[in-house]
XYZ file of C-alpha atoms in Angstrom:
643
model
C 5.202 31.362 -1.401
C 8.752 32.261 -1.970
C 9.673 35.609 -3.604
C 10.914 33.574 -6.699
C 7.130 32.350 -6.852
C 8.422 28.862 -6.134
C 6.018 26.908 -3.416
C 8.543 25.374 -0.809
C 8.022 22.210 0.603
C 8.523 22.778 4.130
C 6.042 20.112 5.292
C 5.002 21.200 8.869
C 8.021 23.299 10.508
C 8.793 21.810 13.663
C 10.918 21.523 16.442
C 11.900 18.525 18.175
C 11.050 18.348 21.920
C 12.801 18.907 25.088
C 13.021 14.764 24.781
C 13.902 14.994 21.251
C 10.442 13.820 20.079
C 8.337 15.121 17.012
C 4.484 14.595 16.482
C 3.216 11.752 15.423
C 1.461 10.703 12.336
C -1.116 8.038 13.812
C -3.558 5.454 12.326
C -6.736 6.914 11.374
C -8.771 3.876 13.339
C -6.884 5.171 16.301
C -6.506 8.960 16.199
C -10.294 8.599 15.445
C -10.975 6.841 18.906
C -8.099 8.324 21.121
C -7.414 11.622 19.984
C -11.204 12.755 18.687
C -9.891 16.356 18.677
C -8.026 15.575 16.172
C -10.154 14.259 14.147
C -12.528 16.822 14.360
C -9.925 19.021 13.236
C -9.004 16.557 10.683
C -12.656 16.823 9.521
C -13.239 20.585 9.283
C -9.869 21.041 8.071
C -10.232 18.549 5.110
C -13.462 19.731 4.084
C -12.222 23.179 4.191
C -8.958 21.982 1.796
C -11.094 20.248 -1.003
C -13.177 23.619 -0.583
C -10.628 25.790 -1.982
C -11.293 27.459 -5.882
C -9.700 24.688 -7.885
C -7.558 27.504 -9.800
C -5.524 27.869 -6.371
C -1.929 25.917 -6.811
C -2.216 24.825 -3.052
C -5.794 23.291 -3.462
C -6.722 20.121 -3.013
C -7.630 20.095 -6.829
C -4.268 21.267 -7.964
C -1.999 18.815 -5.442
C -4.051 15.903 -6.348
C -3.132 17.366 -10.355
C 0.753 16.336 -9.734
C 0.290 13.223 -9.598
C -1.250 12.731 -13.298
C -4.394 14.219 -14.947
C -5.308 17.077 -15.922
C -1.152 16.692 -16.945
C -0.779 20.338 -16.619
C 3.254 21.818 -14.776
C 2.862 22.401 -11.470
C 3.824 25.588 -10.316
C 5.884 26.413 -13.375
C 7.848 23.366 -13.358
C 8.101 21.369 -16.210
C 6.721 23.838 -18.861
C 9.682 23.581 -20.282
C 9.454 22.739 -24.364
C 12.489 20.258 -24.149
C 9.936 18.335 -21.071
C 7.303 17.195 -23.878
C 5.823 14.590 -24.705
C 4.265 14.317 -28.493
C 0.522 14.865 -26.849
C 1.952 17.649 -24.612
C 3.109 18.012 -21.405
C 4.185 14.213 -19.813
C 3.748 14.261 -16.585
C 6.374 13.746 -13.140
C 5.535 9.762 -12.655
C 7.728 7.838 -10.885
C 6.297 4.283 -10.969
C 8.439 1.621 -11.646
C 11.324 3.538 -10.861
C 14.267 3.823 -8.079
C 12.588 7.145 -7.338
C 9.299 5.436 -6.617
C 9.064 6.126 -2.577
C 11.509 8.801 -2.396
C 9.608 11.169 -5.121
C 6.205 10.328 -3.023
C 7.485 12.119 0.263
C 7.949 15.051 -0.178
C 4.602 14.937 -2.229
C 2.720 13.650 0.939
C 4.673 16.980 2.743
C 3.426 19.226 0.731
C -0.066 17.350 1.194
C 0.075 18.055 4.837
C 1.165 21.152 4.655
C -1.525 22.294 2.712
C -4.012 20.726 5.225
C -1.731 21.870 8.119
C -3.032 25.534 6.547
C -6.780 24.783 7.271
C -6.273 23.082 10.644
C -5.238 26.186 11.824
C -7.466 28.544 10.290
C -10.267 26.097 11.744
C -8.578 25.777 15.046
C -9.021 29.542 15.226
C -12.242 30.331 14.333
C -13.986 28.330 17.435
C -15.236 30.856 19.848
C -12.548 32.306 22.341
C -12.154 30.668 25.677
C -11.645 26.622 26.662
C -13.043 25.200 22.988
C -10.563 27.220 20.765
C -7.508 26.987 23.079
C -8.127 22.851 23.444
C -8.193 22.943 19.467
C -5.510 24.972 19.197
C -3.725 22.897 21.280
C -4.750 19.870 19.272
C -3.678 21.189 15.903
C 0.217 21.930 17.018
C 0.285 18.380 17.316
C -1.562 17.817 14.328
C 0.000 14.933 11.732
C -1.585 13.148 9.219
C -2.799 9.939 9.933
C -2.345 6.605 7.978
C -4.425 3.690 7.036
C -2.584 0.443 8.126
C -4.418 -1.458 5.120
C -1.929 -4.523 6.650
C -2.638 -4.806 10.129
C -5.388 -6.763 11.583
C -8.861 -5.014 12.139
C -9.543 -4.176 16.019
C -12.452 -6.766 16.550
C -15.677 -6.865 15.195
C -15.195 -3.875 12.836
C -14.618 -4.102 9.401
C -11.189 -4.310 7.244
C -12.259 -0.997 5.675
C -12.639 1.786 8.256
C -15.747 3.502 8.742
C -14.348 6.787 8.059
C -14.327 5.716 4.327
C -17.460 4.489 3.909
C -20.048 7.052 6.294
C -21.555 9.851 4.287
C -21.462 12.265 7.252
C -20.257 12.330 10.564
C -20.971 14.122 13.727
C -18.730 16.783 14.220
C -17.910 20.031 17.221
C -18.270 22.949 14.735
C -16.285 25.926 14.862
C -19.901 27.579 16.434
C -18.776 25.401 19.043
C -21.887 23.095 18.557
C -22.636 19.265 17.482
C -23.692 18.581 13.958
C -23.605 16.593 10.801
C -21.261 17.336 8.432
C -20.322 15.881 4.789
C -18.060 13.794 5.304
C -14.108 14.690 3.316
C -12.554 11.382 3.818
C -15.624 9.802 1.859
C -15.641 11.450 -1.393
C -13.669 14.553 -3.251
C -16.522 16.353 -4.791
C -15.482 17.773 -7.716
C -16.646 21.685 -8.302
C -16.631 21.112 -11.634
C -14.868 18.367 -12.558
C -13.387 20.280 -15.947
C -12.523 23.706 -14.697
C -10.483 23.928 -17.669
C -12.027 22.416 -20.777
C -10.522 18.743 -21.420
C -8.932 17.928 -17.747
C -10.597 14.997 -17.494
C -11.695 12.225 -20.773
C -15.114 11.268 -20.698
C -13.972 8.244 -19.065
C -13.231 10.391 -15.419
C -15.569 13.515 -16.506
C -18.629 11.555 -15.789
C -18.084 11.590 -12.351
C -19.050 14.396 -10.586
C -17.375 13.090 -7.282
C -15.115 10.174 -6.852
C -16.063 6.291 -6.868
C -14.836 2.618 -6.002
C -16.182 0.177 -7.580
C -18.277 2.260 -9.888
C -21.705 0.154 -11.092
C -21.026 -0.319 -14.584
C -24.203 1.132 -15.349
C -25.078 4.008 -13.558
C -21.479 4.884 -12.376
C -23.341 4.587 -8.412
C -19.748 3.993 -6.192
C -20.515 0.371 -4.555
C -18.040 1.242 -1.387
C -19.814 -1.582 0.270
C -17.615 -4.220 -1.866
C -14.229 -2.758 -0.654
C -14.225 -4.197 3.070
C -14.948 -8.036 1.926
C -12.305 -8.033 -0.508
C -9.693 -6.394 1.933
C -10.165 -8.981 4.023
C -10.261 -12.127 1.769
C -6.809 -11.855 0.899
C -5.085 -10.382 4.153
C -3.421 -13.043 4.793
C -1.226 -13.238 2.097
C -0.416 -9.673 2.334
C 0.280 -8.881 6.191
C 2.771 -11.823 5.340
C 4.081 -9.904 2.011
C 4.786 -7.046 4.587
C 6.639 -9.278 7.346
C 8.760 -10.318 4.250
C 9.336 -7.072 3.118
C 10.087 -5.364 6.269
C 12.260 -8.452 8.031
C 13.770 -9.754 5.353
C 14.486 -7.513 2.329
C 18.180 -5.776 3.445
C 18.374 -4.318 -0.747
C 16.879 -0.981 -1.227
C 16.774 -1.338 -4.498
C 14.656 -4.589 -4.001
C 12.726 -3.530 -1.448
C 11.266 -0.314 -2.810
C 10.100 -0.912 -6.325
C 8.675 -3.290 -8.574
C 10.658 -3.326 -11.929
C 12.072 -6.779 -12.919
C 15.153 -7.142 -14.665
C 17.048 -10.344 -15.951
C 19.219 -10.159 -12.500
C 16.489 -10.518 -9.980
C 16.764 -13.358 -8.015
C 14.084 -15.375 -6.838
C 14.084 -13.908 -3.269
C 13.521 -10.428 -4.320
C 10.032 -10.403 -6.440
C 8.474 -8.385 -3.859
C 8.507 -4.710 -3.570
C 6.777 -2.130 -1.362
C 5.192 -0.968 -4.734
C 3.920 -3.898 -5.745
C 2.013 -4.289 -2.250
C 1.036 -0.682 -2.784
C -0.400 -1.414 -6.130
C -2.637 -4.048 -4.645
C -4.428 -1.966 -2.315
C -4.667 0.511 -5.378
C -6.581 -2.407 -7.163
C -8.598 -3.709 -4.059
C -9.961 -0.503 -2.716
C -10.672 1.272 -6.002
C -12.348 -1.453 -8.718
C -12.473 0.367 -11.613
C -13.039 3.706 -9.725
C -9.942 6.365 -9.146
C -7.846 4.667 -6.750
C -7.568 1.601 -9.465
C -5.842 4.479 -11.997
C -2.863 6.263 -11.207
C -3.962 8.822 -13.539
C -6.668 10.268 -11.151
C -5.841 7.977 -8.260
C -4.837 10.936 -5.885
C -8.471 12.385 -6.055
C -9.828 9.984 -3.734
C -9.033 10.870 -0.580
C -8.313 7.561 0.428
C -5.063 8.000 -1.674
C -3.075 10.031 0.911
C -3.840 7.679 3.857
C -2.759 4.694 1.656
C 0.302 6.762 0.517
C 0.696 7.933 4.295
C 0.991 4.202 5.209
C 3.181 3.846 2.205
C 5.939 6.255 3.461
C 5.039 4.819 6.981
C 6.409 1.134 6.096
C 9.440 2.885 3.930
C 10.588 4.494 7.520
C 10.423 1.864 9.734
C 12.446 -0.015 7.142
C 14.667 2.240 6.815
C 15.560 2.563 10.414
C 16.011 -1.129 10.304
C 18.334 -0.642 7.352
C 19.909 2.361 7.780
C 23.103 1.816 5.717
C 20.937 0.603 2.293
C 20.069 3.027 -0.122
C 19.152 3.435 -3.615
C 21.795 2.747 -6.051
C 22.681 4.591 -9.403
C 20.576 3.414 -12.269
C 20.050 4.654 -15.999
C 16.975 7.145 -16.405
C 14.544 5.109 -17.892
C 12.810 8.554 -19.225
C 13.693 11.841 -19.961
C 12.193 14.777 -17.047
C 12.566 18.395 -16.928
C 15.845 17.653 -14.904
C 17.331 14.299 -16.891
C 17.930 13.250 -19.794
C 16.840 9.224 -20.824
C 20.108 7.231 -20.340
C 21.512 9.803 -17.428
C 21.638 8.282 -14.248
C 19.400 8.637 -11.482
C 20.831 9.056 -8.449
C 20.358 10.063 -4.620
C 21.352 13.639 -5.740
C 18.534 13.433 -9.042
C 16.229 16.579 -8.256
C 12.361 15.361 -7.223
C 10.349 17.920 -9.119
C 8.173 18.951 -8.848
C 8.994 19.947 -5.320
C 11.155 22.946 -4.347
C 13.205 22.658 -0.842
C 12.737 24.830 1.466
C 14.894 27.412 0.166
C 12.228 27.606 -2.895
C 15.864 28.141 -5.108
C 16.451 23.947 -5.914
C 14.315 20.942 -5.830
C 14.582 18.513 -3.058
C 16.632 15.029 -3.767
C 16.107 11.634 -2.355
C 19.096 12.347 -0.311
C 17.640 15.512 1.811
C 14.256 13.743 1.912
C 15.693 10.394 4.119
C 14.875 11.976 7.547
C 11.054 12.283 8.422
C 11.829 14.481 11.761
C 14.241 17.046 11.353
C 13.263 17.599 7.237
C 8.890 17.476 7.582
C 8.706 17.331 11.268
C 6.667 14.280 12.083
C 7.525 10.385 12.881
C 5.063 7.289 13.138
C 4.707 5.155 16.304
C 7.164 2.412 15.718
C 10.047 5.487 14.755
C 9.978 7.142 17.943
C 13.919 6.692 17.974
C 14.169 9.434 21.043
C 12.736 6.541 23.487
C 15.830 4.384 22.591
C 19.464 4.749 24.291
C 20.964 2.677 21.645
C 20.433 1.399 18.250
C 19.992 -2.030 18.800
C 17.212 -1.073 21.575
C 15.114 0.640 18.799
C 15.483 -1.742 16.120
C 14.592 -4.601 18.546
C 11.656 -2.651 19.180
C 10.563 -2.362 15.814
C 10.950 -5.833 14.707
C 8.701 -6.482 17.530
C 6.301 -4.415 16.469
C 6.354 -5.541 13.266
C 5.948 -9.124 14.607
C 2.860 -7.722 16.915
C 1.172 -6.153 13.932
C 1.636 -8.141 10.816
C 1.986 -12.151 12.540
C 5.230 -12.249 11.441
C 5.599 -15.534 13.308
C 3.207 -17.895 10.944
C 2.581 -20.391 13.086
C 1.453 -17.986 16.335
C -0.675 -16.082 13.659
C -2.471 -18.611 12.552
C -2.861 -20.507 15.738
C -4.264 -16.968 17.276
C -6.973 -16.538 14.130
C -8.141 -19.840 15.079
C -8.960 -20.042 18.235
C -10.789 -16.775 17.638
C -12.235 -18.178 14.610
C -13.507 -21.364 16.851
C -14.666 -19.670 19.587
C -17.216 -17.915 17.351
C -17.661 -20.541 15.084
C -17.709 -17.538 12.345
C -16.049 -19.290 9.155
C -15.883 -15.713 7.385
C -14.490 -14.535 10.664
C -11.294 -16.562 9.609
C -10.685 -14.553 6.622
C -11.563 -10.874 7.969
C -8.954 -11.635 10.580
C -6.754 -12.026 7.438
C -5.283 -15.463 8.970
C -6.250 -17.740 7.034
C -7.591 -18.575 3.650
C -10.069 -21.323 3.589
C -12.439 -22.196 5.394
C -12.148 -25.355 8.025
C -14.413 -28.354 6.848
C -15.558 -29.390 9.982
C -16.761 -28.047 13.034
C -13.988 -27.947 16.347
C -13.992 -28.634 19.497
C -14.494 -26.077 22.455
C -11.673 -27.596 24.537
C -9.408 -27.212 20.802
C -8.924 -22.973 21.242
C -8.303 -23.362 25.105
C -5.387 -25.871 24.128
C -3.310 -23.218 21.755
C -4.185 -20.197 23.822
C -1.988 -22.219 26.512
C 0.458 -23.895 24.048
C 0.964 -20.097 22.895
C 2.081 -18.650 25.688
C 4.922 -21.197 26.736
C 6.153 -21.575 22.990
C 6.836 -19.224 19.835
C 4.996 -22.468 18.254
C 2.003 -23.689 19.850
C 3.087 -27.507 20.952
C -0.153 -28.781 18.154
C 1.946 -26.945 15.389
C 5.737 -28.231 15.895
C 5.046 -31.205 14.316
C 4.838 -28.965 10.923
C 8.597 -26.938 11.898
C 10.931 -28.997 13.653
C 13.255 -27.547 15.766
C 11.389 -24.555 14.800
C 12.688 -24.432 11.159
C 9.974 -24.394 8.554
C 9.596 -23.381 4.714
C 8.352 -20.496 3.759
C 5.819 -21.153 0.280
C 6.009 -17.821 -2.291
C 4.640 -17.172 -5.618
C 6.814 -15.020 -7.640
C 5.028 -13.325 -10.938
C 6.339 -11.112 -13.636
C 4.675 -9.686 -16.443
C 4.808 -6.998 -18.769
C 3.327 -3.851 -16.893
C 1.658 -1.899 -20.057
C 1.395 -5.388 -22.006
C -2.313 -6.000 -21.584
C -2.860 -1.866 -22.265
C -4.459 -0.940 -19.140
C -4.512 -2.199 -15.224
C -4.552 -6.033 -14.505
C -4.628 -8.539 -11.283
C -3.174 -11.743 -11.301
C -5.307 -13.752 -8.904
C -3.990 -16.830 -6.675
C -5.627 -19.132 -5.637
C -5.297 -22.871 -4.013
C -8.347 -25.181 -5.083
C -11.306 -25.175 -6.990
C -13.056 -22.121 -7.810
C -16.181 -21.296 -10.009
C -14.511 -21.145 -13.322
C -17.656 -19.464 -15.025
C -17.919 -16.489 -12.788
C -14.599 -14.242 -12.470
C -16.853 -11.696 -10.649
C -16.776 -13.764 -7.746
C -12.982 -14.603 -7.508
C -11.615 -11.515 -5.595
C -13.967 -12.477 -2.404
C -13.472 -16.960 -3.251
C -12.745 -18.463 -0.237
C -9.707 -20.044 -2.559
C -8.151 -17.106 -3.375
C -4.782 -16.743 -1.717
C -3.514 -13.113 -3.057
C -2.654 -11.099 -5.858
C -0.108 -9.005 -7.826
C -1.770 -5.813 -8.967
C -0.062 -4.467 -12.479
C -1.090 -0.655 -13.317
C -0.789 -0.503 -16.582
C -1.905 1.934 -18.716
C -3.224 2.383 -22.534
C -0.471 3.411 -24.812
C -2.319 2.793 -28.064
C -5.776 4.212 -29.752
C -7.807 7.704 -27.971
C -7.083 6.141 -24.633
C -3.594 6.366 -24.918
C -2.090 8.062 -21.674
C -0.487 11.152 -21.196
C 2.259 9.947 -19.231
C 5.081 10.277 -20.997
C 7.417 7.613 -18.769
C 4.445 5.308 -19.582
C 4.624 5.586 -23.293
C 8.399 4.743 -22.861
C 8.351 2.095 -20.934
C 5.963 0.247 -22.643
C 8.207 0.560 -25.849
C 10.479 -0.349 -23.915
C 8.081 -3.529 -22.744
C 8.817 -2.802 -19.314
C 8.731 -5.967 -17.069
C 7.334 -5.798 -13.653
C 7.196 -8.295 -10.477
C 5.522 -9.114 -6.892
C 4.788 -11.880 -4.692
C 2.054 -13.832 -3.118
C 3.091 -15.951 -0.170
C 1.394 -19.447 0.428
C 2.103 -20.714 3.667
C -0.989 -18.874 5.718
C -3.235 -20.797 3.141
C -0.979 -24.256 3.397
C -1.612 -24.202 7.159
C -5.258 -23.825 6.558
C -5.291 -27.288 4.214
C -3.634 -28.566 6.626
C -5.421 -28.144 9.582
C -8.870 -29.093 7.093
C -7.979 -33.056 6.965
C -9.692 -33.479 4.498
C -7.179 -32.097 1.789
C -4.991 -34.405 2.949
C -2.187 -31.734 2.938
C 0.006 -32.979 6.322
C 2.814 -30.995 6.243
C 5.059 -27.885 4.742
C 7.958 -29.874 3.720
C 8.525 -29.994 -0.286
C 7.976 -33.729 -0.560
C 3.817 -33.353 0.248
C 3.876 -29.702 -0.959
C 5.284 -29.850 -4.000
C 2.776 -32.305 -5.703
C -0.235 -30.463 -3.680
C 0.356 -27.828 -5.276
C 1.118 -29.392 -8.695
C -2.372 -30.370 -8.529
C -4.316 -27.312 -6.869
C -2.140 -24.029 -7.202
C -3.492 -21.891 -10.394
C -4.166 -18.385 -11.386
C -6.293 -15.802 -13.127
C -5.798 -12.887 -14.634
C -8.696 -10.182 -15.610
C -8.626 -6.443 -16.315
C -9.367 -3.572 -13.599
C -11.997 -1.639 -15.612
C -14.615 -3.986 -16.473
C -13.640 -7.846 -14.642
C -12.995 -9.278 -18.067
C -10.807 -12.573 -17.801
C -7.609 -12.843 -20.212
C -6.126 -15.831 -21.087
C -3.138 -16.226 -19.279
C -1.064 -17.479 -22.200
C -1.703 -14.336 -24.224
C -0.401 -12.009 -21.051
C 2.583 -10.302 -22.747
C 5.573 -11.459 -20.150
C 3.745 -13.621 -17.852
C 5.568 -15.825 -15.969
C 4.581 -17.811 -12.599
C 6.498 -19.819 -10.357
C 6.917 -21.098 -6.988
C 9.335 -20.803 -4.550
C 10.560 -21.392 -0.797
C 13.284 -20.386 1.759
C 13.625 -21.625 5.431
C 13.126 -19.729 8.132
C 13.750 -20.072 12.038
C 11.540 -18.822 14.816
C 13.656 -17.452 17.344
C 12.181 -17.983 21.534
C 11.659 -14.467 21.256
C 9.267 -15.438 17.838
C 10.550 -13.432 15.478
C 11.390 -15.066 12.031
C 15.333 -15.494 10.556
C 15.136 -16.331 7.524
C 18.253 -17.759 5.596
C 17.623 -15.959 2.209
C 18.838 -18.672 -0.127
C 15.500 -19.770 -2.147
C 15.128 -22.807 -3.831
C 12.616 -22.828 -6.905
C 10.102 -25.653 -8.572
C 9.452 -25.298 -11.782
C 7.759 -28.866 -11.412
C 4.722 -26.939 -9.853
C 4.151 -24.476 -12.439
C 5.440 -26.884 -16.108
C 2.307 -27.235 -18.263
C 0.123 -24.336 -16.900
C -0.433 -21.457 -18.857
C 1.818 -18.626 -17.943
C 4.183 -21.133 -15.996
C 7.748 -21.188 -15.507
C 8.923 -23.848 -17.167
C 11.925 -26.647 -16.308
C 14.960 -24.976 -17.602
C 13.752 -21.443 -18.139
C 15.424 -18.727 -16.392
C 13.147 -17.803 -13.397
């Protein structure tokens, strides 16, 4: 605390290393089997954090508060009368806006900081001697960790990490012995849920800790439906990330998901709108599906962690783009509606660390020198030159997310064979249906080889000559607040049981989806959040993506589809006849009919890309759309309508 009273966001003061380095912030999968003193600390330390009296402006409670309900300033800041909204104060959101990712770290900073304060009380309080100095030890290198929601799943464990889903866990205690704990990164218990009367509407009130995928009649969290649905779709989106990261060069494009007239078909995607769907996937109706209470769950700062994670590695591939001016699409404690927002537009509610002005998007670029920590594939210190480190990162990117199509799905499948596991296919997010017919043993031994001597196993070039191929996208926009409250548009390619929309997030048809977090703006539910009320006047338009060609390699290799290749002549009319969609509501699964979506548009289209020797994807960026596909269906672009 500052003697102004402002709280400074300092994140974790740090200084870089004789090598130049700066802690890492690692994946929770693997700082929880490499580096258990760290999570042990990461345990206590959390635990201790939610613990704190919810009156306390550092709490867990009252951090989690920024980022929507109980709508209440945030240390002072926004209390202003001329900051109002006509149902009180509106609220700091970002969504939807150029200020999206920028706005969001400094709020994860002042996140860690917070929890930085507990590791080290903990890391104290073990008894003097070897246990307290290897903790202490532990906790100066202390970051916090992402989930890599994108990435494939070490084998045989599940899409959704343990660490969500287990109760308790053993922990060292700071007595120094082994016990069970309650575990933090499961639940935020809530103590009470309404310290102040009217926090929370009934809606959120009746839970006394947080949920995903709530039953609908005894509120019971269902955490056991989170990991299936992960993975039936993980295809599509490790592919939306390799798009993203390796071929998005806009900023502007790259970081958020409002659509505008100018949008061309190349730049539907956003990091937001993949952020959105894991908001949808992992909470089902619970408070990761609602922005309002969303940062509750704990889950929300390791999905936010990940968030910032993908932002820096592309900015370090990109390190000339940023955001450009762009009319205030609301009016904040700092701006006026119309003004522009800029680099230089103040991120309240977060003081610098001089506690006397709030940080800007500008100041918050650098993750190392500004909150002290970097991620593993931005450890630029290891790198002589530029072109070194970004080299290394797009091969990281290529080792994590499959960038190379053809090597990804050729690698899922001979996996896949070899334990003649059909599900398997679709947890290793490589595919999307399921092969109609048993394979061979010799088959996986074939590509294994065929992989090693070529970025396209030798049974696959048929399908990209001289290694040029197209790449298949769905493009959606809608109107975000239109349906008044969160929807999904579901993909999918094939039949699917029309009768039962319960069962279409884990259908072995389902390709992807485009999450849309809207909010009421009409009748009690109406939101507090004042942007939100805008933009829906304003019948804000929103976009994202869901690529095709995992899924089209899949029908493929299953002959009996009689899919053959990727080219538009025997795509175009496969698709025609099995590419449709679905749309149905967060809270309660209902289906809408897609020609009464407010805004809903859905088309397809394609862009070449070349695999280098090295494997990595170039991809020429000029798109070509066909309206032919999507003509007739409801919610389709239509020939002659502007895409």
């Amino acid at each position: 605390m500052s003697t102004t009273g402002n709280i400074a966001i300092t994140g974790i003061p740090t200084k870089a290393g004789s090598d130049g380095s700066f802690p890492l912030r690692r994946e929770l999968r693997d700082l929880q089997r490499k580096y258990p003193d760290h999570f042990n600390l990461l345990v206590l330390a959390l635990k201790d954090f939610q613990a704190l009296n919810e009156s306390v402006q550092t709490s867990y409670y009252q951090i989690a508060g920024i980022h929507g309900l109980p709508y209440k300033p945030w240390n002072g800041v926004g209390s202003s009368t001329d900051w109002q909204s006509t149902s009180g104060f509106g609220g700091y959101c970002t969504h939807s806006s150029i200020l999206f990712l920028t706005w969001h770290r400094p709020y994860l900073a002042l996140f860690e900081q917070a929890l930085y304060t507990s590791i080290q009380k903990i890391a104290n309080q073990f008894p003097e001697g070897t246990l307290r100095t290897k903790y202490v030890e532990a906790a100066k290198t202390f970051r916090m960790p992402y989930f890599d929601w994108a990435s494939q799943p070490p084998s045989g464990s599940s899409a959704f990490p343990s660490a969500f889903t287990t109760p308790n866990l053993q922990v060292v205690d700071i007595d120094g012995k082994t016990k069970s704990t309650a575990n933090p990164i499961y639940r935020f218990v809530f103590h009470p849920v309404n310290p102040s009367p009217g926090n929370f509407p009934t809606q959120w009130s009746r839970y006394p800790t947080t949920v995903r995928y709530p039953n609908p009649r005894t509120g019971q969290s269902q955490d056991n439906r989170v990991a299936p649905i992960l993975a039936n779709e993980l295809a599509s989106l490790r592919t939306n990330v390799s798009l993203l990261l390796l071929s998005y060069t806009n900023f502007d494009a790259f970081s958020f998901n409002r659509w505008d007239p100018s949008t061309n078909p190349g730049e539907f995607g956003s990091l937001e709108d993949v952020h959105n769907e894991i908001h949808d996937r992992t909470g089902g109706g619970g408070h990761m599906s609602s922005l309002d209470v969303s940062s509750f769950d704990p889950l929300f700062w390791f999905h936010h962690t990940n968030v910032d994670r993908l932002w820096a590695i592309w900015q370090d591939l990109n390190p000339d783009n940023f955001l450009s001016p762009r009319p205030a699409p609301y009016s904040t404690f700092n701006s006026t509606q119309g003004e522009s927002q800029t680099k230089d537009t103040p991120l309240t509610p977060f003081w610098d660390k001089s506690a006397t002005k709030f940080w800007t998007s500008e100041e918050i670029k650098d993750t190392t020198t500004t909150f002290g920590y970097a991620y593993p594939e931005t450890q630029e210190w290891k790198y002589k030159v530029p072109s070194e480190y970004q080299a290394s990162i797009r091969q990281a990117v290529t080792s994590l997310y499959g960038t190379n199509v053809f090597a990804n799905f050729a690698a899922a499948n001979v996996q896949a064979r070899a334990t003649e596991h059909t599900q398997l296919i679709k947890s290793l997010s490589l595919a999307t249906h399921p092969p109609s017919a048993p394979l061979t043993a010799e088959k996986p031994l074939l590509i294994t080889q065929e992989m090693k001597a070529s970025p396209i196993p030798e049974s696959l070039q048929h399908l990209a000559p001289n290694n040029k191929y197209p790449e298949w996208v769905v493009n959606i926009r809608a109107q975000k607040h239109g349906l008044h409250g969160a929807f999904r548009v579901i993909v999918f390619l094939g039949a699917i049981d029309e009768s039962d929309p319960d069962s279409w997030q884990t259908e072995f048809n389902a390709v992807g989806r485009v999450s849309v977090l809207g909010r009421s703006t009409q009748g009690p539910a109406t939101t507090k959040c004042a942007k939100c009320v805008t933009d829906a006047a304003d019948e804000l338009m929103i976009s994202g993506t869901v690529p095709l060609t995992s899924a089209l390699l899949q029908d493929i290799v299953n002959e009996n589809t009689g899919l053959q290749s990727l080219q538009p002549e025997e795509v175009v009319p496969y698709l025609k006849k099995e590419l449709k969609w679905k749309v149905t509501m967060f809270e309660t699964g209902e289906e809408k009919n897609c020609a009464e979506v407010p805004g809903l548009k859905v088309s397809v289209t394609s862009t070449e890309v070349t695999i280098g020797e090295d494997g990595l994807p170039d991809y020429s960026g000029q798109y070509v759309v066909y309206p032919e596909i999507t003509d007739g269906k409801p919610g389709g672009l239509r020939d002659g309508e502007h895409i």
